[in-house]
mmCIF file of C-alpha atoms in Angstrom:
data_model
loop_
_atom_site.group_PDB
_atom_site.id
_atom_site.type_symbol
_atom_site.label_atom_id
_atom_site.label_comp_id
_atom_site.label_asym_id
_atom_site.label_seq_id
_atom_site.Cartn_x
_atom_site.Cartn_y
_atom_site.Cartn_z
ATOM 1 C CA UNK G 1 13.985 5.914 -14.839
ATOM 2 C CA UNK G 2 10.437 5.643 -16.283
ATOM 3 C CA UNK G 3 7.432 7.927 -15.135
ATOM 4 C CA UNK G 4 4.336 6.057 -14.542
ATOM 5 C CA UNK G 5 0.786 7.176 -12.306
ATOM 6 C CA UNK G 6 0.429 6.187 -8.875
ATOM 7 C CA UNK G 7 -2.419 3.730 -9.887
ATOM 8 C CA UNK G 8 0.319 1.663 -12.110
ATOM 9 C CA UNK G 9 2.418 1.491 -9.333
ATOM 10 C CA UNK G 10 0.102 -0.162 -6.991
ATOM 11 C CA UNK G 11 -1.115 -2.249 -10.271
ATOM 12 C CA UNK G 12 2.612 -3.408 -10.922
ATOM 13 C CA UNK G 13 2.996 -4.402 -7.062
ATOM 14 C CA UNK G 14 0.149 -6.274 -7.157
ATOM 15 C CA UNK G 15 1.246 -8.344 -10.280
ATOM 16 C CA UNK G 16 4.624 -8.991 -9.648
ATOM 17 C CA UNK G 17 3.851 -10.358 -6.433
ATOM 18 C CA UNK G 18 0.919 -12.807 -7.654
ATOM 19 C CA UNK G 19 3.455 -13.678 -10.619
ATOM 20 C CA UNK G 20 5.985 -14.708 -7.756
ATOM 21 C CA UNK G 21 3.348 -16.315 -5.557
ATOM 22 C CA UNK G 22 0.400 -18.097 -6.671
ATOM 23 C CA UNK G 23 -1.020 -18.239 -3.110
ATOM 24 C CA UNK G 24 -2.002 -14.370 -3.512
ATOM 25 C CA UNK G 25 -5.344 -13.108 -4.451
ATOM 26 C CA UNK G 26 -7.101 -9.491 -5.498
ATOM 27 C CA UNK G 27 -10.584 -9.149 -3.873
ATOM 28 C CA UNK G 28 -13.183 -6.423 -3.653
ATOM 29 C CA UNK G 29 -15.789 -4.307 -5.559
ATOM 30 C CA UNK G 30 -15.284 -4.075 -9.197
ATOM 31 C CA UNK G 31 -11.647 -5.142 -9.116
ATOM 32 C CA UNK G 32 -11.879 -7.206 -12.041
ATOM 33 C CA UNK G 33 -14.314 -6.829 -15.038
ATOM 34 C CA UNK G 34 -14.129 -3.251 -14.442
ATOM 35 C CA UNK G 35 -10.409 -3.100 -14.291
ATOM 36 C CA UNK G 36 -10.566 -1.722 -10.716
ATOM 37 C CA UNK G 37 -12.650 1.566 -9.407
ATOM 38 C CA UNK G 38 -9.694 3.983 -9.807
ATOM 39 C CA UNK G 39 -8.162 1.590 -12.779
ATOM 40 C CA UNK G 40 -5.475 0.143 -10.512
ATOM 41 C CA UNK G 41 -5.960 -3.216 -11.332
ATOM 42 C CA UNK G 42 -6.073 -2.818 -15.180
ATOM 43 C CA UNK G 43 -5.474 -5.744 -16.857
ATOM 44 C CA UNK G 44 -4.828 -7.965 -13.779
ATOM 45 C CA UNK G 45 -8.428 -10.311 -14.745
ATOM 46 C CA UNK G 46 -6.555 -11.218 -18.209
ATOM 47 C CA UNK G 47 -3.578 -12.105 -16.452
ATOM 48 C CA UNK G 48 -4.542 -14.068 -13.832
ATOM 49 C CA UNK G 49 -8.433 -15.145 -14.326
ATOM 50 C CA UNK G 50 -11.391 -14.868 -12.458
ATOM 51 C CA UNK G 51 -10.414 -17.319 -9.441
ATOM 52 C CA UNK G 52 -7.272 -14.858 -8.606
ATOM 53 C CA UNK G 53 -8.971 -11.673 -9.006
ATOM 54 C CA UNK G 54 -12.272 -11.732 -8.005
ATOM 55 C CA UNK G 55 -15.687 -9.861 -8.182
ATOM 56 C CA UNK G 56 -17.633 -9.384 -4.767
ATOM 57 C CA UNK G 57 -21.304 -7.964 -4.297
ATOM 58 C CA UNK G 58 -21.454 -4.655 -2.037
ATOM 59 C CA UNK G 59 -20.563 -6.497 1.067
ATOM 60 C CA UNK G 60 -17.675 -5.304 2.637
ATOM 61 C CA UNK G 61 -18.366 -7.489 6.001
ATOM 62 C CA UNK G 62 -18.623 -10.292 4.116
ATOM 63 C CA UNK G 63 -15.529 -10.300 1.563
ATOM 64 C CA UNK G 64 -13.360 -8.958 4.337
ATOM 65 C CA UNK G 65 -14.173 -12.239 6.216
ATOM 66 C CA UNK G 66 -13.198 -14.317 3.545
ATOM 67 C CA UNK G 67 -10.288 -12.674 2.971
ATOM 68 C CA UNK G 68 -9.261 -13.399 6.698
ATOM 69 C CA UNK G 69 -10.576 -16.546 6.271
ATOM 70 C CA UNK G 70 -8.375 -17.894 3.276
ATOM 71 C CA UNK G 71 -5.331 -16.085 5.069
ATOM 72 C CA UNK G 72 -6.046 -18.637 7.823
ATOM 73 C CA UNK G 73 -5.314 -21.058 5.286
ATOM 74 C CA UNK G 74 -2.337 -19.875 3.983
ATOM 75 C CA UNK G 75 -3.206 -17.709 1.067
ATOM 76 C CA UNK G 76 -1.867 -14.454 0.824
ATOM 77 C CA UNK G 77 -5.013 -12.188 0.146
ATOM 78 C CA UNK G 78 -5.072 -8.118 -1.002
ATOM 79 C CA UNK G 79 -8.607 -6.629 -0.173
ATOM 80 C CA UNK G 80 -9.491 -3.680 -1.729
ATOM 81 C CA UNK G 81 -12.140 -1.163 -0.363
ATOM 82 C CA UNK G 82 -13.464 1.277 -2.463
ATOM 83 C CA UNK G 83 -12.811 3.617 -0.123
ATOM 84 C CA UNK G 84 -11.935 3.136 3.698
ATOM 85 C CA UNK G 85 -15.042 4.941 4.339
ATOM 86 C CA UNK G 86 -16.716 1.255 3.230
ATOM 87 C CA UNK G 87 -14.268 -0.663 5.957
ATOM 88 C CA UNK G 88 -16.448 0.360 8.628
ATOM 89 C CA UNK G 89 -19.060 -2.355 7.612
ATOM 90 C CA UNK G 90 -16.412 -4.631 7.207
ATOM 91 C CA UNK G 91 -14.323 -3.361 10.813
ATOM 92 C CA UNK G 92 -14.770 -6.228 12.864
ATOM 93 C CA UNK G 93 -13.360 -8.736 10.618
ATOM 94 C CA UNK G 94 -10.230 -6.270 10.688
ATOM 95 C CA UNK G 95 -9.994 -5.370 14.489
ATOM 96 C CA UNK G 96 -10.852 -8.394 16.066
ATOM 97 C CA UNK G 97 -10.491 -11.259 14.075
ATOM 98 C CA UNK G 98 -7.004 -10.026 11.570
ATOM 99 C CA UNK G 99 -5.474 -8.426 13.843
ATOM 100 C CA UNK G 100 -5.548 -10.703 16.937
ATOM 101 C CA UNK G 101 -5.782 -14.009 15.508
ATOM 102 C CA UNK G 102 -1.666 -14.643 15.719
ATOM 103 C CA UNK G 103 -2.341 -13.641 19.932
ATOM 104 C CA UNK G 104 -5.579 -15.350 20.627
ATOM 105 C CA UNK G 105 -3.779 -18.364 18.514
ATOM 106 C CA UNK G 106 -0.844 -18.674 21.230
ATOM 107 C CA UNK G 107 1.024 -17.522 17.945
ATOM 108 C CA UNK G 108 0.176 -20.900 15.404
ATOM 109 C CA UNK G 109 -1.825 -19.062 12.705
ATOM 110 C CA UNK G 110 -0.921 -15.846 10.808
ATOM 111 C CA UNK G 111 -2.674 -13.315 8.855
ATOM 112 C CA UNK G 112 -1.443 -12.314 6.070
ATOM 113 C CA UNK G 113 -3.511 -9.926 4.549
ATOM 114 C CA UNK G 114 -3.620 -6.795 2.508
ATOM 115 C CA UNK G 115 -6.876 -4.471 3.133
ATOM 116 C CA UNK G 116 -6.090 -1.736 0.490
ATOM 117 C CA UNK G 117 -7.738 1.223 -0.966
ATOM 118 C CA UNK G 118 -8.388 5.149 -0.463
ATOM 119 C CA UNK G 119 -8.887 7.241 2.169
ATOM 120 C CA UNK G 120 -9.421 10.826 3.682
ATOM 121 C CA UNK G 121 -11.232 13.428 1.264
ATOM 122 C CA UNK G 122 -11.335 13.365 -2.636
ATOM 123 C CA UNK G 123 -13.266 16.392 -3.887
ATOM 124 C CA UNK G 124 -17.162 16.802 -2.945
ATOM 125 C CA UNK G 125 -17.965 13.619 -1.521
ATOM 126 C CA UNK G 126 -19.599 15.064 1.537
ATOM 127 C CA UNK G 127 -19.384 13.605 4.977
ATOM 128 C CA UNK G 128 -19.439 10.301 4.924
ATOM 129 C CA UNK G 129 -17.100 9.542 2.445
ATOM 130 C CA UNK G 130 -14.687 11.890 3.304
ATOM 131 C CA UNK G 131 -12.688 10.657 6.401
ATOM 132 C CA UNK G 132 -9.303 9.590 7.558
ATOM 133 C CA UNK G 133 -9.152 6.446 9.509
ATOM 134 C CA UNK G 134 -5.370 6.152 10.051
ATOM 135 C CA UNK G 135 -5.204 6.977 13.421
ATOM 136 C CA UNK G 136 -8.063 4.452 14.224
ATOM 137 C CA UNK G 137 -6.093 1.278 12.606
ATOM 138 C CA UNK G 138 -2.985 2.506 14.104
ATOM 139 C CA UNK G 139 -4.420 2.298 17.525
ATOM 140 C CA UNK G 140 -4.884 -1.493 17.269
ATOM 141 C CA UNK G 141 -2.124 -3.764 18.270
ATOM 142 C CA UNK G 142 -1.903 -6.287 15.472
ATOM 143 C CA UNK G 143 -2.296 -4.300 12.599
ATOM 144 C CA UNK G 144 0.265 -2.267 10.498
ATOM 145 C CA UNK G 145 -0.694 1.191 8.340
ATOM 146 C CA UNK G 146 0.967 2.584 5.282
ATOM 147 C CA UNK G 147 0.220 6.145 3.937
ATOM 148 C CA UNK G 148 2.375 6.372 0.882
ATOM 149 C CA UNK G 149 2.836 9.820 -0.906
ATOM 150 C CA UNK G 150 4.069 9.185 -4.521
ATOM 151 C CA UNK G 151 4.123 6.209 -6.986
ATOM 152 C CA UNK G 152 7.408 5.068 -6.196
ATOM 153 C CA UNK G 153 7.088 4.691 -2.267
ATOM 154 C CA UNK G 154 3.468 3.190 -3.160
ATOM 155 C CA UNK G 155 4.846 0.212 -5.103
ATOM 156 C CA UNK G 156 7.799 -0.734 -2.483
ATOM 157 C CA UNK G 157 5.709 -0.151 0.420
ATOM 158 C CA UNK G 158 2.986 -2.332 -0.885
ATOM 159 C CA UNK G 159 5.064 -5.157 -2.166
ATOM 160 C CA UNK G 160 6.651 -5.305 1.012
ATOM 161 C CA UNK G 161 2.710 -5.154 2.769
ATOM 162 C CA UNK G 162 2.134 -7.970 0.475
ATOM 163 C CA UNK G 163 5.082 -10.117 1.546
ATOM 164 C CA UNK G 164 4.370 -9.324 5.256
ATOM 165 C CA UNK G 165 3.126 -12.390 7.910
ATOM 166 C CA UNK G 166 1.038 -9.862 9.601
ATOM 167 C CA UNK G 167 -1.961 -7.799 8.483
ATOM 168 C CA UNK G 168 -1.489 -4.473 6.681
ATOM 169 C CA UNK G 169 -3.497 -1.090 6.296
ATOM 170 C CA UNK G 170 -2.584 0.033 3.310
ATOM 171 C CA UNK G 171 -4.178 3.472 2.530
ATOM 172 C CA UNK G 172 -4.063 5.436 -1.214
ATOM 173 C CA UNK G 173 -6.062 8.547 -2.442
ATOM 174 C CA UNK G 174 -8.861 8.705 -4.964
ATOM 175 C CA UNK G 175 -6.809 12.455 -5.750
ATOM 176 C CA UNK G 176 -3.373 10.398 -5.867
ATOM 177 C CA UNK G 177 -4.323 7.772 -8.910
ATOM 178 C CA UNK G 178 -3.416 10.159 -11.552
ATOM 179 C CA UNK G 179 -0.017 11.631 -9.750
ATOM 180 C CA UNK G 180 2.932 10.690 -11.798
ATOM 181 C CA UNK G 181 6.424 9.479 -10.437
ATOM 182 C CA UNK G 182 9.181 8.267 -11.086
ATOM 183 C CA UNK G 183 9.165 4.425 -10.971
ATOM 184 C CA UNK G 184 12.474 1.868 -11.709
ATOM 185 C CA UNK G 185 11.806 -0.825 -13.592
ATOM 186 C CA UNK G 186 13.844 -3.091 -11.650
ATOM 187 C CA UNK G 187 13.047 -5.042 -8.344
ATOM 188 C CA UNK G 188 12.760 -3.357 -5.330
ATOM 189 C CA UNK G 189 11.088 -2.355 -1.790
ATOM 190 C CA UNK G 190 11.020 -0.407 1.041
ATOM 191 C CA UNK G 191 10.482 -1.448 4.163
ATOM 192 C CA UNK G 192 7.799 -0.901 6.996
ATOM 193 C CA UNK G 193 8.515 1.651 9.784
ATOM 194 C CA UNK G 194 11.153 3.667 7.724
ATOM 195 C CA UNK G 195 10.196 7.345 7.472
ATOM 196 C CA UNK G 196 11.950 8.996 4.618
ATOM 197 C CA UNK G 197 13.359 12.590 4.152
ATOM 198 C CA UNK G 198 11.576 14.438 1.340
ATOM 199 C CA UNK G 199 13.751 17.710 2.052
ATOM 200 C CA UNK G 200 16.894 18.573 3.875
ATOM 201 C CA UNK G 201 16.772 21.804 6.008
ATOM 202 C CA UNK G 202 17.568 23.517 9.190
ATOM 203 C CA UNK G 203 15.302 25.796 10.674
ATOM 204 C CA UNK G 204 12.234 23.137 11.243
ATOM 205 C CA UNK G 205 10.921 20.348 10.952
ATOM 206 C CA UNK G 206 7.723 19.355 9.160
ATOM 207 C CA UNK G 207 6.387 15.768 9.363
ATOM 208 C CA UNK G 208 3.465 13.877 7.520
ATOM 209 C CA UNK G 209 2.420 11.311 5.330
ATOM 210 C CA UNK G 210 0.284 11.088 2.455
ATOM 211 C CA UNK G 211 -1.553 13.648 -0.175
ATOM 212 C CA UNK G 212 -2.129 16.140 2.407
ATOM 213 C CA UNK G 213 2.218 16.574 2.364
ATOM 214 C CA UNK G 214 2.172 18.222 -0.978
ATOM 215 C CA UNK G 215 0.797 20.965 1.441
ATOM 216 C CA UNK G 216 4.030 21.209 3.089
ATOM 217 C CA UNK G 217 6.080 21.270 -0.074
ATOM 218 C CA UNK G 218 3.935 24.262 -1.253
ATOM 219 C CA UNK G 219 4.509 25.847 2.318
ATOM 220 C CA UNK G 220 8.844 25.135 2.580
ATOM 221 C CA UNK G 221 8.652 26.507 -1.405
ATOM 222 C CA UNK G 222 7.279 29.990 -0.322
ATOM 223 C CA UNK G 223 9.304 30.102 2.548
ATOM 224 C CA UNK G 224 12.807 29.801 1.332
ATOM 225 C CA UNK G 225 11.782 32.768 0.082
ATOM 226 C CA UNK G 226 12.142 34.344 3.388
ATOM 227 C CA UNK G 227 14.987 32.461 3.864
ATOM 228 C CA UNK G 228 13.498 29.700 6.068
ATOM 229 C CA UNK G 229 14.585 26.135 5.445
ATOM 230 C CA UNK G 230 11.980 23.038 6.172
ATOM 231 C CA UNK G 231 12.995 19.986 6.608
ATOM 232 C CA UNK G 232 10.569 17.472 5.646
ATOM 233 C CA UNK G 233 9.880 13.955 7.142
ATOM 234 C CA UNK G 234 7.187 11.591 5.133
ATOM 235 C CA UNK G 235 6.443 9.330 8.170
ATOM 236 C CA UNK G 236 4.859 6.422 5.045
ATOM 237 C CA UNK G 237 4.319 4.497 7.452
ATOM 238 C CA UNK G 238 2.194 5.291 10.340
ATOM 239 C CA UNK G 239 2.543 2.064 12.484
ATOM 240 C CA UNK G 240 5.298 1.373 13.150
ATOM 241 C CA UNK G 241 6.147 4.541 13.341
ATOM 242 C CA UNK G 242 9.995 5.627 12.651
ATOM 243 C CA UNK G 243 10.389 7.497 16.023
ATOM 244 C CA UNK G 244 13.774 7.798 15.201
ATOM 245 C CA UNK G 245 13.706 10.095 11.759
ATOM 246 C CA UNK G 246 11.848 12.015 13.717
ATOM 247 C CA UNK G 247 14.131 12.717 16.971
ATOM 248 C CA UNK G 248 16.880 13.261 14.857
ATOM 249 C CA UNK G 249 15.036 15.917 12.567
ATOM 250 C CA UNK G 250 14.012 17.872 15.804
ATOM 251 C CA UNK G 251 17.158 18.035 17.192
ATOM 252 C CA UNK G 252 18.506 19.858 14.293
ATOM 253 C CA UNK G 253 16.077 22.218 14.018
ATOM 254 C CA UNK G 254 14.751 22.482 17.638
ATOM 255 C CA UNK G 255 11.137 22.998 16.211
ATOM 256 C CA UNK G 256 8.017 20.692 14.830
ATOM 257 C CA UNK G 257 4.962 20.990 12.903
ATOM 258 C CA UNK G 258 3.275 17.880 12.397
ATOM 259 C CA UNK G 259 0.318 17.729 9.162
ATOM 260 C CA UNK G 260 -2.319 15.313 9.254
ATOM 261 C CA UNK G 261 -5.424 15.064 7.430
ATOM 262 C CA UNK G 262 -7.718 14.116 9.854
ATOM 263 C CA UNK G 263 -9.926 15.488 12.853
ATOM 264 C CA UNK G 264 -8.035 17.175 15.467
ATOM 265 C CA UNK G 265 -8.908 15.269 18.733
ATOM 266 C CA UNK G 266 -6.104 11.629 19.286
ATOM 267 C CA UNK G 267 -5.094 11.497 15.747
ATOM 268 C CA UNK G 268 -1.772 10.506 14.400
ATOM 269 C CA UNK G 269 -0.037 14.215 15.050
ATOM 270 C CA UNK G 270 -1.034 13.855 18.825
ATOM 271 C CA UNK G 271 0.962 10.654 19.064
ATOM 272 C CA UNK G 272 4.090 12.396 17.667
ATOM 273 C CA UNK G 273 3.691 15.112 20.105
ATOM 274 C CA UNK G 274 3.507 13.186 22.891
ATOM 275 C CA UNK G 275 6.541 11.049 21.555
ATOM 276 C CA UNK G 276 8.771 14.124 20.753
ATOM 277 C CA UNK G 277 8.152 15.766 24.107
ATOM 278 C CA UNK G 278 8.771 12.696 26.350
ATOM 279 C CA UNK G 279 11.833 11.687 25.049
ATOM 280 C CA UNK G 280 14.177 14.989 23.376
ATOM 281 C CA UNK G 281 11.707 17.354 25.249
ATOM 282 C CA UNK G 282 15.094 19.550 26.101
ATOM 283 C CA UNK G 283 15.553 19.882 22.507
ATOM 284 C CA UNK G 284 12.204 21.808 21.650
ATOM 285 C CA UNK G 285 12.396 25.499 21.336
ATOM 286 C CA UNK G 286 8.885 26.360 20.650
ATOM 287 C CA UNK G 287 5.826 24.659 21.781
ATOM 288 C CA UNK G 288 5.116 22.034 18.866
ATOM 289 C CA UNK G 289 2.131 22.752 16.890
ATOM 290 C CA UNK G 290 -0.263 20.459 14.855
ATOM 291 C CA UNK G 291 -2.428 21.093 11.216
ATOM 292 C CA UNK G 292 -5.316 19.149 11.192
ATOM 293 C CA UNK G 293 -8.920 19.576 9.404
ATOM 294 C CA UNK G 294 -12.006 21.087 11.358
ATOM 295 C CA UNK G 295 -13.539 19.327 13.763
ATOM 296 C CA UNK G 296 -16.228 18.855 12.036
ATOM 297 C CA UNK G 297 -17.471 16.243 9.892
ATOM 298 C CA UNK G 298 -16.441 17.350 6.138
ATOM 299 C CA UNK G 299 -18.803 20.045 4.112
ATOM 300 C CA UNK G 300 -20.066 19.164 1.193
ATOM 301 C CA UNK G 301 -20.205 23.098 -0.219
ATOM 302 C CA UNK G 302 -16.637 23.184 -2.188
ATOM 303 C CA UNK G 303 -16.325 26.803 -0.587
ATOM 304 C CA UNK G 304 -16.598 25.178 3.110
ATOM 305 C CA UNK G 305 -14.524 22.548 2.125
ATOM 306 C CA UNK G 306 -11.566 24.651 1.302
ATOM 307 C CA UNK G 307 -11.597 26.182 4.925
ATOM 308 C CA UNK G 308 -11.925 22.777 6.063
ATOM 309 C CA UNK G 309 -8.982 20.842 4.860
ATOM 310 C CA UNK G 310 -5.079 21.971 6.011
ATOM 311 C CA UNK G 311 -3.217 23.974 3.364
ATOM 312 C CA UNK G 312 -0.049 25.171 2.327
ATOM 313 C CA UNK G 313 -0.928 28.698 4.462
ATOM 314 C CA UNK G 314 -1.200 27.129 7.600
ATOM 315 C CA UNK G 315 1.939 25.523 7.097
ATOM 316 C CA UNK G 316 3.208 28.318 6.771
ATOM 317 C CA UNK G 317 1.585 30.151 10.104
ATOM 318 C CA UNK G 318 2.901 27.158 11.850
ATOM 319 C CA UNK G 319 6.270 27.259 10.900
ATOM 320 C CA UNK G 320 6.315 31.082 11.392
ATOM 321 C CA UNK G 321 4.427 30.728 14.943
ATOM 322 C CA UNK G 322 7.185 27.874 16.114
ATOM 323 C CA UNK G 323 10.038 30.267 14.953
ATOM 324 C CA UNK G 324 8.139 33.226 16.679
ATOM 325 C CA UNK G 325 7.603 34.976 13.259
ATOM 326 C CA UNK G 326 4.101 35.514 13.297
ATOM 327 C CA UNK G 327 3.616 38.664 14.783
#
């Protein structure tokens, strides 16, 4: 199997699916003459010309209404935000017009639509260009998120987004462009709502979803050492949300540590807590515990930063702390 970067990946779902259906569309800042932001649309302009991947001015609001727009029509469009920091001027076209058009409708007209691009932090981008917005997306009925972790889940989740009748969230990482993967060259995808185990193990389980889980690799590396096995779940798909991968991890190992990049206070990692105790709460033998960033908004000083974002330490305090090895 070939290796490619994570920004191929989402470039080769993107093309085979406007090769196989001319009703799809790329839209968004710098998507075309530029070759895409982050490069993931490289070479996509030559392909397919100027009237399937298209240029837009600094106007998220206004793009992301076409988008929804044309979908109304039955085109099949892919939105890309430079970052889903910029969604927020575009937010209403997402929350109230994409995903409740099918309801308000009486079910006649779908949207099927694609909004695309990075979130959470990427470096020193300071505050407002730093922030996770998963857990706000998920929280609206009508819309579906995706959080891959790697180029291979990236390009079968995301030709599957692409394929969907309904809108899609689909959320990357400026830090996750250049990660490298392996990749068949053959068809395939994966579907929506089907959390996938990254590691087998029995002691506990770890689940979360996107860059931040290369924390919890680091974390289960250092403590086999010690002779404690982590199993780890990458949810990929935050709504809908594979309840079941999770159950079943937790009542093997009797103990949960959720990771999220994002602010502490009804994220993503709440959800699963509340899930997990409401319906295998006799399973839990420890208290569950959650990772999140500060609740703050995020530093721009790279030493502040580092305390700020979750890390392959607290991992492993939480996994220590559920097994009641901390003292």
């Amino acid at each position: 199997m070939r290796t490619i970067q994570f920004r191929e990946a989402v470039c080769e779902a993107m093309s085979e699916e406007m090769r196989r259906d001319e009703s799809i569309y790329l839209m968004g800042e710098e998507v075309a003459e530029y070759n895409g932001a982050y490069k993931a649309s490289k070479g996509m302009l030559d392909e397919f010309g100027a009237k399937r991947v298209v240029d837009t001015p600094i106007s998220e609001l206004g793009f992301a209404g076409i988008g929804v727009g044309s979908a109304m029509l039955d085109n099949r469009p892919i939105i890309e935000f430079m970052t889903f920091n910029f969604s927020l001027v575009g937010i209403d076209q997402i929350i109230n017009n994409a995903a409740k058009m099918r309801q308000m409708s009486g079910g006649q007209i779908n949207i099927p639509i694609v909004f695309r691009g990075p979130t959470a932090s990427a470096g020193q981008l300071a505050a407002t260009h730093s922030q996770a917005f998963e857990s706000w997306f998920a929280n609206c009925p009508g819309l579906k998120v995706v959080v891959p972790s790697n180029p291979y889940d990236a390009k079968g989740l995301l030709k599957t987004a692409i394929r969907d009748d309904d809108p899609v969230i689909f959320m990357e990482s400026e830090q996750m462009y250049g990660d490298k993967g392996e990749v068949p060259e053959e068809e395939y995808t994966i579907p929506l709502g089907k959390a996938d185990i990254k590691r087998e193990g029995d002691d506990v389980t770890i689940v979360s979803f996107g860059k931040i889980i290369k924390e919890a690799y680091a974390a289960a590396e250092e403590l086999e050492k010690e002779g404690i096995s982590c199993e780890i779940i990458d949810l990929r798909t935050v709504r809908p949300m594979d309840h079941e991968a999770i159950f079943t991890s937790v009542k093997k190992t009797n103990r949960l540590v959720v990771l999220e990049e994002a602010w502490p206070f009804g994220n993503i990692a709440t959800e699963i807590t509340y899930q997990v105790q409401e319906n295998i709460f006799d399973y839990l033998d420890a208290p569950i515990v959650k990772i999140n960033t500060a609740d703050t908004p995020a530093p721009y000083s790279p030493a502040l930063l580092k305390e700020w974002l979750p890390n392959a330490n607290d991992v492993v305090k939480a996994v220590k702390k559920v097994l009641y090895k901390d003292n």
